[in-house]
Short mmCIF file of C-alpha atoms and ligand atoms in Angstrom, two decimals:
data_model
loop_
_atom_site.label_atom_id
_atom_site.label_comp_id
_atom_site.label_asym_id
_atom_site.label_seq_id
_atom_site.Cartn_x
_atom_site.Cartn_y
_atom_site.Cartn_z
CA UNK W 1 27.01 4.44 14.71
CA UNK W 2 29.05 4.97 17.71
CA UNK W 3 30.06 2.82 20.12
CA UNK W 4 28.91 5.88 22.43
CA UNK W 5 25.81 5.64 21.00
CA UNK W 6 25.66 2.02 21.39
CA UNK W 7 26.52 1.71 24.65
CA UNK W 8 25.28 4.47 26.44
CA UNK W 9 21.81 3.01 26.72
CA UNK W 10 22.31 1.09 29.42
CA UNK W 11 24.05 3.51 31.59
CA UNK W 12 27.36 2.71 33.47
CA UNK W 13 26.33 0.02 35.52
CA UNK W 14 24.58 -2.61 33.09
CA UNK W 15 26.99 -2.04 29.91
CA UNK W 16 25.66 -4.30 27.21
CA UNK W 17 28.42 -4.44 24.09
CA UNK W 18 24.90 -3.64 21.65
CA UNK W 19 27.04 -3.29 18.59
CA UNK W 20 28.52 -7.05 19.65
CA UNK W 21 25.16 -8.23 19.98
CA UNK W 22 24.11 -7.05 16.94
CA UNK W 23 26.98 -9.08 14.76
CA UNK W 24 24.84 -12.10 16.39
CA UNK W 25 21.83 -10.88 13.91
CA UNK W 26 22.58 -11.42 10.54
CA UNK W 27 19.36 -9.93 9.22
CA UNK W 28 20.34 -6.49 11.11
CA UNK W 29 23.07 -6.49 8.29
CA UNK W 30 20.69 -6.09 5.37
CA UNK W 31 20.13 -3.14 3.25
CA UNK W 32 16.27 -2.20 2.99
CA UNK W 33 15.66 -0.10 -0.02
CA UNK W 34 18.88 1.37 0.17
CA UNK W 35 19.25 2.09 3.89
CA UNK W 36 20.37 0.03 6.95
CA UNK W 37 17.84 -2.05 8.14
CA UNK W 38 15.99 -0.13 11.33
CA UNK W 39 13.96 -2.82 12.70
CA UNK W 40 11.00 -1.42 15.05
CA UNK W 41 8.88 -4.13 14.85
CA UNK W 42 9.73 -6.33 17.54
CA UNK W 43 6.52 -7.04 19.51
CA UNK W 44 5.76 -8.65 16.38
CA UNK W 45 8.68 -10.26 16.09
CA UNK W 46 11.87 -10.53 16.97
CA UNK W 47 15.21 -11.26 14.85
CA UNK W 48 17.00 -14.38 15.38
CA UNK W 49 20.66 -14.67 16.28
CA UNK W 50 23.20 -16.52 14.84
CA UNK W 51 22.95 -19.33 17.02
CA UNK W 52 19.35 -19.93 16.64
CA UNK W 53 19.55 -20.25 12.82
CA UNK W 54 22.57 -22.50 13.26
CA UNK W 55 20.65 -24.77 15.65
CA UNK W 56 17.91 -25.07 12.79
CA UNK W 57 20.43 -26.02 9.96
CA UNK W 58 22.37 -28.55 12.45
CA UNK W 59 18.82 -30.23 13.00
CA UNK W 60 18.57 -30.81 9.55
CA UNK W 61 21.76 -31.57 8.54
CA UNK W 62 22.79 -34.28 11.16
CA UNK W 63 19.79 -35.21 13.41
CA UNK W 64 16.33 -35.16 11.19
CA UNK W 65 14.25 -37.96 12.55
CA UNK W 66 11.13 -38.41 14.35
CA UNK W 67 10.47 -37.92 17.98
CA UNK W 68 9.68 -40.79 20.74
CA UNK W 69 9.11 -42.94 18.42
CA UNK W 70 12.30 -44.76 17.17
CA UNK W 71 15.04 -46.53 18.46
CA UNK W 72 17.51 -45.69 16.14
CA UNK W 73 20.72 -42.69 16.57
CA UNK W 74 18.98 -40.15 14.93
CA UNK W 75 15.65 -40.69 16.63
CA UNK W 76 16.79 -41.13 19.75
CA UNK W 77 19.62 -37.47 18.93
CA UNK W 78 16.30 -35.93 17.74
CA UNK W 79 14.38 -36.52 21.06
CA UNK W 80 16.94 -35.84 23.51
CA UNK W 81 17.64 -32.23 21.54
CA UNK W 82 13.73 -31.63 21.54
CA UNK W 83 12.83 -32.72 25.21
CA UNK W 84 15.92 -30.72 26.42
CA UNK W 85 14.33 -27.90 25.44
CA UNK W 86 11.57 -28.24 27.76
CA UNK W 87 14.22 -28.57 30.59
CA UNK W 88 15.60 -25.14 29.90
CA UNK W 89 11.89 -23.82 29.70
CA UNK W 90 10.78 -24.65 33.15
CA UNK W 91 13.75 -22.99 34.56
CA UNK W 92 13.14 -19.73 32.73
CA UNK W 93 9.53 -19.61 34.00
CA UNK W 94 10.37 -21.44 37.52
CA UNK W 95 7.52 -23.99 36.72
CA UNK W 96 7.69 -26.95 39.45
CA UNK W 97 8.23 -29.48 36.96
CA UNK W 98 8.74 -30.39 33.18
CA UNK W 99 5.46 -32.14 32.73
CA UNK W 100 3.87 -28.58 33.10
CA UNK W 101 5.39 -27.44 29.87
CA UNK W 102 3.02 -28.31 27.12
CA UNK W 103 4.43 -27.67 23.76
CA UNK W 104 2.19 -25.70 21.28
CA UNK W 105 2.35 -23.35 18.25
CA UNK W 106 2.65 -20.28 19.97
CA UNK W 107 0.13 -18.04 22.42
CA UNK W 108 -2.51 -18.31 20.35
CA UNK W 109 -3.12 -22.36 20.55
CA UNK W 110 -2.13 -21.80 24.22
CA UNK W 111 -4.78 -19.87 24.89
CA UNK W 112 -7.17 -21.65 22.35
CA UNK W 113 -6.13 -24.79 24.41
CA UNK W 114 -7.24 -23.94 28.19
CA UNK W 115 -10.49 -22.07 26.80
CA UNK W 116 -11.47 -25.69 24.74
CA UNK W 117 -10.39 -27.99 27.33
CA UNK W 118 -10.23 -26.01 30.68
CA UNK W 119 -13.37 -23.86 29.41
CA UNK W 120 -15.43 -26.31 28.17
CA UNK W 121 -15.48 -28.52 31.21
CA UNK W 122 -15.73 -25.85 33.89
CA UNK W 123 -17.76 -23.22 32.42
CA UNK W 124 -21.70 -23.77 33.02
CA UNK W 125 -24.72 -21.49 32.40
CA UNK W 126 -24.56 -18.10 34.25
CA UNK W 127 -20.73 -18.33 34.72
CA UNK W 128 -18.19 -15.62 34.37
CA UNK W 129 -15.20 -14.97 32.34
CA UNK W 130 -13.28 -12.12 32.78
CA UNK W 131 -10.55 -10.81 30.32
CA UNK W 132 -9.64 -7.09 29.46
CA UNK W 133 -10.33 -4.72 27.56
CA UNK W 134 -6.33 -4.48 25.84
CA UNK W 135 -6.53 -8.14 24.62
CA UNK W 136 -5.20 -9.67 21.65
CA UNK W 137 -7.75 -11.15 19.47
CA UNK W 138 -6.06 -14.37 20.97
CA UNK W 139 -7.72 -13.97 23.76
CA UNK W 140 -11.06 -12.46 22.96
CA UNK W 141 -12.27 -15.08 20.07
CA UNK W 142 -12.09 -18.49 22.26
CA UNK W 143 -13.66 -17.17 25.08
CA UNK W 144 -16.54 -15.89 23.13
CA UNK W 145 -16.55 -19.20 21.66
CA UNK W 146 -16.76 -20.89 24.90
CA UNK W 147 -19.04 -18.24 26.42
CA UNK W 148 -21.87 -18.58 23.53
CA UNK W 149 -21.39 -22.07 23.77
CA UNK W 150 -22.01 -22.40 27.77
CA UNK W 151 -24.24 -19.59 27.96
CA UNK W 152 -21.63 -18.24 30.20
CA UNK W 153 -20.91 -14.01 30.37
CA UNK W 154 -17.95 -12.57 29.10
CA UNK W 155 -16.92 -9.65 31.17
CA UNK W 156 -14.43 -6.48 30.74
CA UNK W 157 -12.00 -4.77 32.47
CA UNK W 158 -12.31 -1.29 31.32
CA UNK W 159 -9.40 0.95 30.03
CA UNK W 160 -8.32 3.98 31.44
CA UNK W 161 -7.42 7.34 29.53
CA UNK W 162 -3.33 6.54 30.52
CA UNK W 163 -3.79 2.72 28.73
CA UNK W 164 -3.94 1.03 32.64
CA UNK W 165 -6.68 -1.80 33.91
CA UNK W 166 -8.84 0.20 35.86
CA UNK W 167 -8.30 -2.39 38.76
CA UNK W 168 -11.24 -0.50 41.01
CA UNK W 169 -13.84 -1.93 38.64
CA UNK W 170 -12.01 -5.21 37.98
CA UNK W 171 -12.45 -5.78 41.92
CA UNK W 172 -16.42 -4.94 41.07
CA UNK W 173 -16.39 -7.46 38.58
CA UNK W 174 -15.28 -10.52 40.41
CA UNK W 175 -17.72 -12.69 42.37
CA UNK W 176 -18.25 -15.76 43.01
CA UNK W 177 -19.42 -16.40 39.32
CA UNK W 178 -15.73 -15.84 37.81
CA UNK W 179 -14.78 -18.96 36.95
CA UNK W 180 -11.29 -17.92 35.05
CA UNK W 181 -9.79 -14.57 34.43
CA UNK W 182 -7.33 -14.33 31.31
CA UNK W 183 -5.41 -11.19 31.33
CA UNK W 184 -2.45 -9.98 28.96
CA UNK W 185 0.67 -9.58 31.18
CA UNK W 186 2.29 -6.60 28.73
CA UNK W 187 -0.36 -5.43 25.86
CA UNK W 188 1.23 -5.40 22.58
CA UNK W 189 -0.25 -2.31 21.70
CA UNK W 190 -0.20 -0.11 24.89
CA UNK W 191 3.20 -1.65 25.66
CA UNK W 192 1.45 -1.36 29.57
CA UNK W 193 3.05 -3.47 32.14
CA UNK W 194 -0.18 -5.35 34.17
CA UNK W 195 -0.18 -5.82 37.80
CA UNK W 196 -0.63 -9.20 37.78
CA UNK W 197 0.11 -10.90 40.64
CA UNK W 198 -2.84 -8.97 42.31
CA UNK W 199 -5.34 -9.93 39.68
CA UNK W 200 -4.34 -13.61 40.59
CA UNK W 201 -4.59 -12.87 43.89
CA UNK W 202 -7.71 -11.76 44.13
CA UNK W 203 -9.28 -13.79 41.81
CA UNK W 204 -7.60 -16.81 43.49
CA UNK W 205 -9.81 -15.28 46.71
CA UNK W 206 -12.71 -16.03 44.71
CA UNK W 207 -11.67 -19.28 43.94
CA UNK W 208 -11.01 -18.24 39.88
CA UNK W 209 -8.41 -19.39 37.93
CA UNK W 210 -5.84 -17.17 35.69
CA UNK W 211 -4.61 -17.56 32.44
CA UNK W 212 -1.59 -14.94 32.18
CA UNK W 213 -0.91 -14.54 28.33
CA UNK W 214 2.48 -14.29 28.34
CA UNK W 215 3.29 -13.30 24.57
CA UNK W 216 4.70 -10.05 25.05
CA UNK W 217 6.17 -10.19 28.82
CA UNK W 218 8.42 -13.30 28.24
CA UNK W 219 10.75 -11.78 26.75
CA UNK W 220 11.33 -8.23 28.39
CA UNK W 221 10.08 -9.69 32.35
CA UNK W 222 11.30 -12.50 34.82
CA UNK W 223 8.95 -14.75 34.87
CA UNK W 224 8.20 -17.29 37.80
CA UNK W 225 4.96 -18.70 37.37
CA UNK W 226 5.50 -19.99 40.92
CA UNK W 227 5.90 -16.75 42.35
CA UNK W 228 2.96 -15.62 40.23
CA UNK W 229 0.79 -18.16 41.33
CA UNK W 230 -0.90 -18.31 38.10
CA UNK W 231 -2.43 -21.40 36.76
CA UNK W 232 -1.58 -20.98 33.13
CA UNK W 233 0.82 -19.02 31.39
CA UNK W 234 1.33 -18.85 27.68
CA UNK W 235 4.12 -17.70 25.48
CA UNK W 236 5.64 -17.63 21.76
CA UNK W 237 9.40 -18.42 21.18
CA UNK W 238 9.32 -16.23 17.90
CA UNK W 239 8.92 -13.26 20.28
CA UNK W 240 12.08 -14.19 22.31
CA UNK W 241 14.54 -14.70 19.66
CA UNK W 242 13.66 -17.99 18.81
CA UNK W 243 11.84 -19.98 15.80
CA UNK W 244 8.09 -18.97 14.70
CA UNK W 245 5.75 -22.04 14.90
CA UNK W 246 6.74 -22.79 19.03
CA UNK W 247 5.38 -21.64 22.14
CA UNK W 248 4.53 -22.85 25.46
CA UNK W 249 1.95 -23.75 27.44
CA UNK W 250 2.67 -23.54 31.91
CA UNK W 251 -0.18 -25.10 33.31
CA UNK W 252 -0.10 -26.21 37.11
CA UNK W 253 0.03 -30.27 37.01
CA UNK W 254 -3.13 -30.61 39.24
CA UNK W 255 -5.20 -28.82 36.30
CA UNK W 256 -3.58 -30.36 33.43
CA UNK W 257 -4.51 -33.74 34.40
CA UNK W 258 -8.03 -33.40 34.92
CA UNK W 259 -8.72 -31.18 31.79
CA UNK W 260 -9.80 -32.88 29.29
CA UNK W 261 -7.57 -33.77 25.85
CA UNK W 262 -6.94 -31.04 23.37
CA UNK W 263 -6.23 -32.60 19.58
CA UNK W 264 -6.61 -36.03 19.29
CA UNK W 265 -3.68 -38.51 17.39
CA UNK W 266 -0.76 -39.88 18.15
CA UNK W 267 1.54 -39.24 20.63
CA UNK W 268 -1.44 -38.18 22.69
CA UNK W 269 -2.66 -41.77 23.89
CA UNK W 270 -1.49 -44.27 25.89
CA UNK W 271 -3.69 -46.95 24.38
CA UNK W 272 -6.46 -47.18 21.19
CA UNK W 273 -9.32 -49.47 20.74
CA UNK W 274 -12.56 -48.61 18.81
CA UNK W 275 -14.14 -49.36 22.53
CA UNK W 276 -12.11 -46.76 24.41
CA UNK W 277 -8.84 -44.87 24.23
CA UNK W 278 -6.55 -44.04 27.00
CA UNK W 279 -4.86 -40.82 26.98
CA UNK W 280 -0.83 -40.47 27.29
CA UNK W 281 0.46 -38.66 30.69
CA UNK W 282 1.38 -35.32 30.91
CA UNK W 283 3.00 -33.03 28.53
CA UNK W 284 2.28 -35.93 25.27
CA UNK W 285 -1.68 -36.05 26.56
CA UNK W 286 -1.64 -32.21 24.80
CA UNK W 287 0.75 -32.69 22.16
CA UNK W 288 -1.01 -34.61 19.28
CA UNK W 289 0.98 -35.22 15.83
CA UNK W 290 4.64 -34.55 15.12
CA UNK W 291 5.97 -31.42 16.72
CA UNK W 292 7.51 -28.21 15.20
CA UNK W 293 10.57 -30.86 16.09
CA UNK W 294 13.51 -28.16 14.83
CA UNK W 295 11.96 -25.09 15.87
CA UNK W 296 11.42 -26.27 19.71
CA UNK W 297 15.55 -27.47 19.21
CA UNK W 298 16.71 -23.90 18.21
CA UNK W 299 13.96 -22.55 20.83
CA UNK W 300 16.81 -23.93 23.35
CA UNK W 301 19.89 -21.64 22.37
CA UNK W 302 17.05 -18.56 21.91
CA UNK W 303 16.61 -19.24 25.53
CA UNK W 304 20.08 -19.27 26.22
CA UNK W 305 21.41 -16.27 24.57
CA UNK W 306 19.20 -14.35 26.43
CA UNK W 307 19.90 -15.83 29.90
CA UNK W 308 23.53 -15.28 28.58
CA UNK W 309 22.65 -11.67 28.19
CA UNK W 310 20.79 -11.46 31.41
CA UNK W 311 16.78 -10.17 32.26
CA UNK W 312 18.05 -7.20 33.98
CA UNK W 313 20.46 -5.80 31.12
CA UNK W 314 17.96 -6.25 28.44
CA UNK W 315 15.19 -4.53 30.50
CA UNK W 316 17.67 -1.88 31.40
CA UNK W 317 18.87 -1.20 27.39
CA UNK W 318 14.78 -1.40 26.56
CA UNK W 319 13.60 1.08 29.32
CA UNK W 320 16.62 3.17 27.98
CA UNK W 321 15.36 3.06 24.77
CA UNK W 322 11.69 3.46 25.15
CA UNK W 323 12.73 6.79 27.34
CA UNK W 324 14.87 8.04 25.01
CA UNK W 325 11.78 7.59 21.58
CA UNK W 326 8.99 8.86 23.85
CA UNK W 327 11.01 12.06 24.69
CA UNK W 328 11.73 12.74 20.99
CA UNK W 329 8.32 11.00 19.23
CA UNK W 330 6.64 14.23 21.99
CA UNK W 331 8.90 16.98 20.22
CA UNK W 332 6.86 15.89 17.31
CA UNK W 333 4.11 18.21 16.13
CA UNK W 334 0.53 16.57 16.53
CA UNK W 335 1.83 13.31 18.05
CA UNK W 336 -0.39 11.52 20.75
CA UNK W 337 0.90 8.54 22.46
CA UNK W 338 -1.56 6.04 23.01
CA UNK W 339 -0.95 4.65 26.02
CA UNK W 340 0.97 5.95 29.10
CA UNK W 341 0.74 3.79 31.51
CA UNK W 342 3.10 3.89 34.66
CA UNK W 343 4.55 0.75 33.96
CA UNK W 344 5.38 0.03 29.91
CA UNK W 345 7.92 -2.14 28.42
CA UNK W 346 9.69 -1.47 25.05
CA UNK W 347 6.53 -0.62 23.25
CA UNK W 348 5.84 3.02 21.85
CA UNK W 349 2.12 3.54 20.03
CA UNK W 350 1.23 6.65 18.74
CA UNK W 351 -1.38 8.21 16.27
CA UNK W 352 -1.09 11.39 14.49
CA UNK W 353 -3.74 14.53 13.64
CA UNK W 354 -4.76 14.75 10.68
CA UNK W 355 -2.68 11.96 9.22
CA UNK W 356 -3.06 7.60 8.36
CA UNK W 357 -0.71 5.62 10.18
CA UNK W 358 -0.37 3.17 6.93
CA UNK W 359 1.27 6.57 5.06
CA UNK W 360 3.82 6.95 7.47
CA UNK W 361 4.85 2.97 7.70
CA UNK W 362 5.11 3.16 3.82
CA UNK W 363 7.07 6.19 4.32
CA UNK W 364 9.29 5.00 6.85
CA UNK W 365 9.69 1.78 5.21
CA UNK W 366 11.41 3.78 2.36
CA UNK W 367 13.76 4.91 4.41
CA UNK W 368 14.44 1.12 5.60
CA UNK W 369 12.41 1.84 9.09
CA UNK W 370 10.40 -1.50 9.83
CA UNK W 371 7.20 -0.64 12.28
CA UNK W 372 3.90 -2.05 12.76
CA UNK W 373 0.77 0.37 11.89
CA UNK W 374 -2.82 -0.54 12.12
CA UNK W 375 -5.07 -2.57 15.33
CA UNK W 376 -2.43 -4.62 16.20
CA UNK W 377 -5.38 -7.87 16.47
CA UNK W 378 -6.76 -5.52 19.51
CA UNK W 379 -9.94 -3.89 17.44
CA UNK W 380 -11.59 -3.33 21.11
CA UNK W 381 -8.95 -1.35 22.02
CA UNK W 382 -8.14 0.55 19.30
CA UNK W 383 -12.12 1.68 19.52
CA UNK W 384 -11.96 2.19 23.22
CA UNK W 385 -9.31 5.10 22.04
CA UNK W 386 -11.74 6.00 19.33
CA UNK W 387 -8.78 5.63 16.49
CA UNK W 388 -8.29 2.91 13.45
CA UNK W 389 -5.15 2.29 14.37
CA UNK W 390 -1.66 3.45 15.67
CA UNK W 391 1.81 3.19 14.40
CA UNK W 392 3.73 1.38 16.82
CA UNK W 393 7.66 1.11 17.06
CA UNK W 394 8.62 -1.73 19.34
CA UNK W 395 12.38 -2.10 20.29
CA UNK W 396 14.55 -4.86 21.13
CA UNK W 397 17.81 -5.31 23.17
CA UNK W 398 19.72 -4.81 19.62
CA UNK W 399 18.52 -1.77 18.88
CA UNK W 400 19.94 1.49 19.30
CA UNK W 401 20.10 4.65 20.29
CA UNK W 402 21.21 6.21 17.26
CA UNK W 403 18.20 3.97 15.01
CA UNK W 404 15.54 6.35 17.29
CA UNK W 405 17.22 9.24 15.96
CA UNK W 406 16.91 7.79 12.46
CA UNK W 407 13.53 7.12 13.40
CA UNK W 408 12.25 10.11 14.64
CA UNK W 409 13.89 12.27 11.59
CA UNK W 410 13.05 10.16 9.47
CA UNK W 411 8.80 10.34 11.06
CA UNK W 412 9.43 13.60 11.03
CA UNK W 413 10.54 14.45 7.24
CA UNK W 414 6.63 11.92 6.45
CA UNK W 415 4.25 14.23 8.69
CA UNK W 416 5.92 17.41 6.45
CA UNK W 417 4.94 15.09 2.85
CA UNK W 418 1.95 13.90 4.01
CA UNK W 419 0.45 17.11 5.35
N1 7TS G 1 -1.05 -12.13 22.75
C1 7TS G 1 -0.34 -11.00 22.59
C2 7TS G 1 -0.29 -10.00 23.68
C3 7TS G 1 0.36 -10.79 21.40
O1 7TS G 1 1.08 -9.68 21.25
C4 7TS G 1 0.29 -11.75 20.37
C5 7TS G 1 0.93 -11.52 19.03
C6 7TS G 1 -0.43 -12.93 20.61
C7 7TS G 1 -1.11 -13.07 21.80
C8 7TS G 1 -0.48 -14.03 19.62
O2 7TS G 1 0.78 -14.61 19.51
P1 7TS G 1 1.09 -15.67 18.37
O3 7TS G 1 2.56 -15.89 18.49
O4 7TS G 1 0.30 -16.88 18.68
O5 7TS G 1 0.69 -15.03 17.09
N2 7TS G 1 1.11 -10.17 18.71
C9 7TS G 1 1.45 -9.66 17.52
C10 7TS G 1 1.66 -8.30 17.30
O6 7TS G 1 1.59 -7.44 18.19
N3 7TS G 1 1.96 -8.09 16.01
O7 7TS G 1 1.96 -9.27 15.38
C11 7TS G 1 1.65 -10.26 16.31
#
């Protein structure tokens, strides 16, 4: 590829060296069934660099020990590499303070975690939750859970034809009754940026709290959950460059003490008897058992290489990117994009006539393209459009102009076998 190619993404002004960052990936190196790995699949997850997988193998070579618990070197080298990481957290989400980042396995327990503990005190008979109609499964399943459970109603926000929260009716649907509303901040399978500072807003006006999941935005947005307002905010560090198996909880300090405990074990309490057990304070009260210990230590230089790289640049290269597929996925014959809202980031799903998006990822994967085809865990969604599935390519800040081409000739060259 050429370094034209490479660079010219970003325009003039916010020149990332992409083929630099790109020796950071090792995997991007490796041949897939005889062709240069092209991965698309990003919103899944992303690729590590270099410096991630090095912080994983330094863990385990020189610092392997419990947390909080010991007084010896490597204990007390383990803990002070695993509680940094929270430090470097708060700053990249501007929470107030460290004791608001709860450790967890990724979104998913996040989310799990306010709906059990948050839900299940709050939530009475008659009660409202509101979520939307382009959630992950993540965030549909516990708050049906919670719902049946309270006899509480689970509300919508409905669709519209361009993949946006129709924000007229989600104005309807608040009252007084909302008790929460937990809204995706970029859908995964839309790619559509949400407004959501005004759904806090206004369901802060009705005296609701709001769960942002943060899964897909973390990465590609600034966050500043103080700026945001919102009262919870979950995110994965596999989808930001860093280790599968950690994620964050942000939960404002005034809510996270009086919900009650999550998991029950150690590291959770402050003091056991078979009469009563006090719980530990804030973060340890949610974080039961021995930690993902490494994968929260490489989380840390994940964190880093992108603030090294910068918010803007990356979301610069991506927009570039997106642009530059959607133009040349339309030239396609029989293409619709599924979702076109005003505001996307670095996520392109489309279906096409008269063909199965699972032919055309086994077809592309021959040619060493990785996408994503299918529901994407968002069922509701995918029947709002009326469709099975999509095929989705999602892009990253090492990906390239010159892989879309690839891409797109390469989509091309499956509709002509498959039809
Ligand atoms: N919420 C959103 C918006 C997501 O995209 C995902 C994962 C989750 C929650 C759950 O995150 P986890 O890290 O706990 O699994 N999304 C996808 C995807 O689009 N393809 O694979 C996983």
């Amino acid at each position: 590829m050429s370094n034209e190619t490479m660079i010219a993404a970003t325009g003039e002004n916010q020149v990332l060296d992409i083929e630099k960052i790109r020796n950071d990936f090792p995997v991007l190196q490796r041949m897939v069934k005889g062709h240069p790995l092209v991965y698309l699949d990003n919103a899944a997850t992303s690729q590590k660099p270099a410096a991630v997988i090095d912080a994983l193998v330094h863990y385990y070579t020189h610092l392997n020990a419990n947390v909080h618990r010991g007084i010896h070197t490597l204990a007390e080298e383990a803990t002070a590499a695993f509680e940094a990481t929270r430090d470097v957290v708060r700053s990249f989400i501007n929470a107030a303070q460290r004791e608001e980042i709860i450790y967890t396995k990724g979104t998913t327990e996040g989310l799990n975690l306010v709906a059990y503990t948050w839900g299940r005190k709050h939530l009475r008979e008659g009660d409202e939750v509101i979520i939307s109609g382009m959630e992950h499964h993540s965030n549909i399943v516990p708050w049906q859970v919670v719902c049946e459970e309270k006899n509480a109603v689970l509300k919508v926000i409905p669709i519209t034809d361009k993949g946006e929260l129709d924000m007229e009716v989600f104005h309807q649907l608040l009252s007084e009754r909302t008790k929460i509303v937990s809204v995706v901040h970029v859908s995964n399978a839309l790619g559509t940026i949400n407004p959501v500072k005004a759904i806090i807003d206004a369901a802060h006006a009705k005296g609701a709290v709001v769960l942002i999941d943060g899964a897909q935005s973390s990465m590609h947005l600034d966050i500043d959950v103080q700026d945001l307002d919102c009262d919870f905010f979950a995110l994965s560090a596999h989808k930001m460059l860093g280790p599968t198996g950690a994620g964050i909880l942000y939960g404002k300090s005034s809510l996270l003490e009086e919900m009650p405990v999550f998991l029950g074990g150690g590291e959770m309490i402050k003091e056991v008897t078979f009469e009563k057990t006090t719980y530990n304070e804030l973060p340890y009260k949610f974080e039961a058992g021995t930690p993902n210990i490494a994968d929260f230590v490489a989380f840390k230089p994940a964190i880093e290489y992108i603030n090294k790289l910068g918010k803007e640049k990356i979301r610069a290269h991506e927009d570039a990117l997106l642009s530059y597929a959607t133009e040349k996925i339309k030239e396609t014959e029989g293409v619709k994009i599924i979702g076109e809202a005003e505001q996307k980031a670095s996520v392109l799903s489309f279906v096409i006539d008269g063909v199965h998006p699972q032919d055309i990822g086994i077809l592309l994967d021959n040619k060493g393209i990785a996408v994503r085809t299918g529901h994407h865990c968002a069922e509701p969604l995918m029947s709002r459009f009326c469709i099975p599935g999509t095929i989705r390519a999602s892009f990253a800040v090492y990906n390239t102009l010159a892989e879309i081409d690839l891409f797109a000739e390469a989509l091309k060259k499956a509709i002509k076998i498959l039809r």
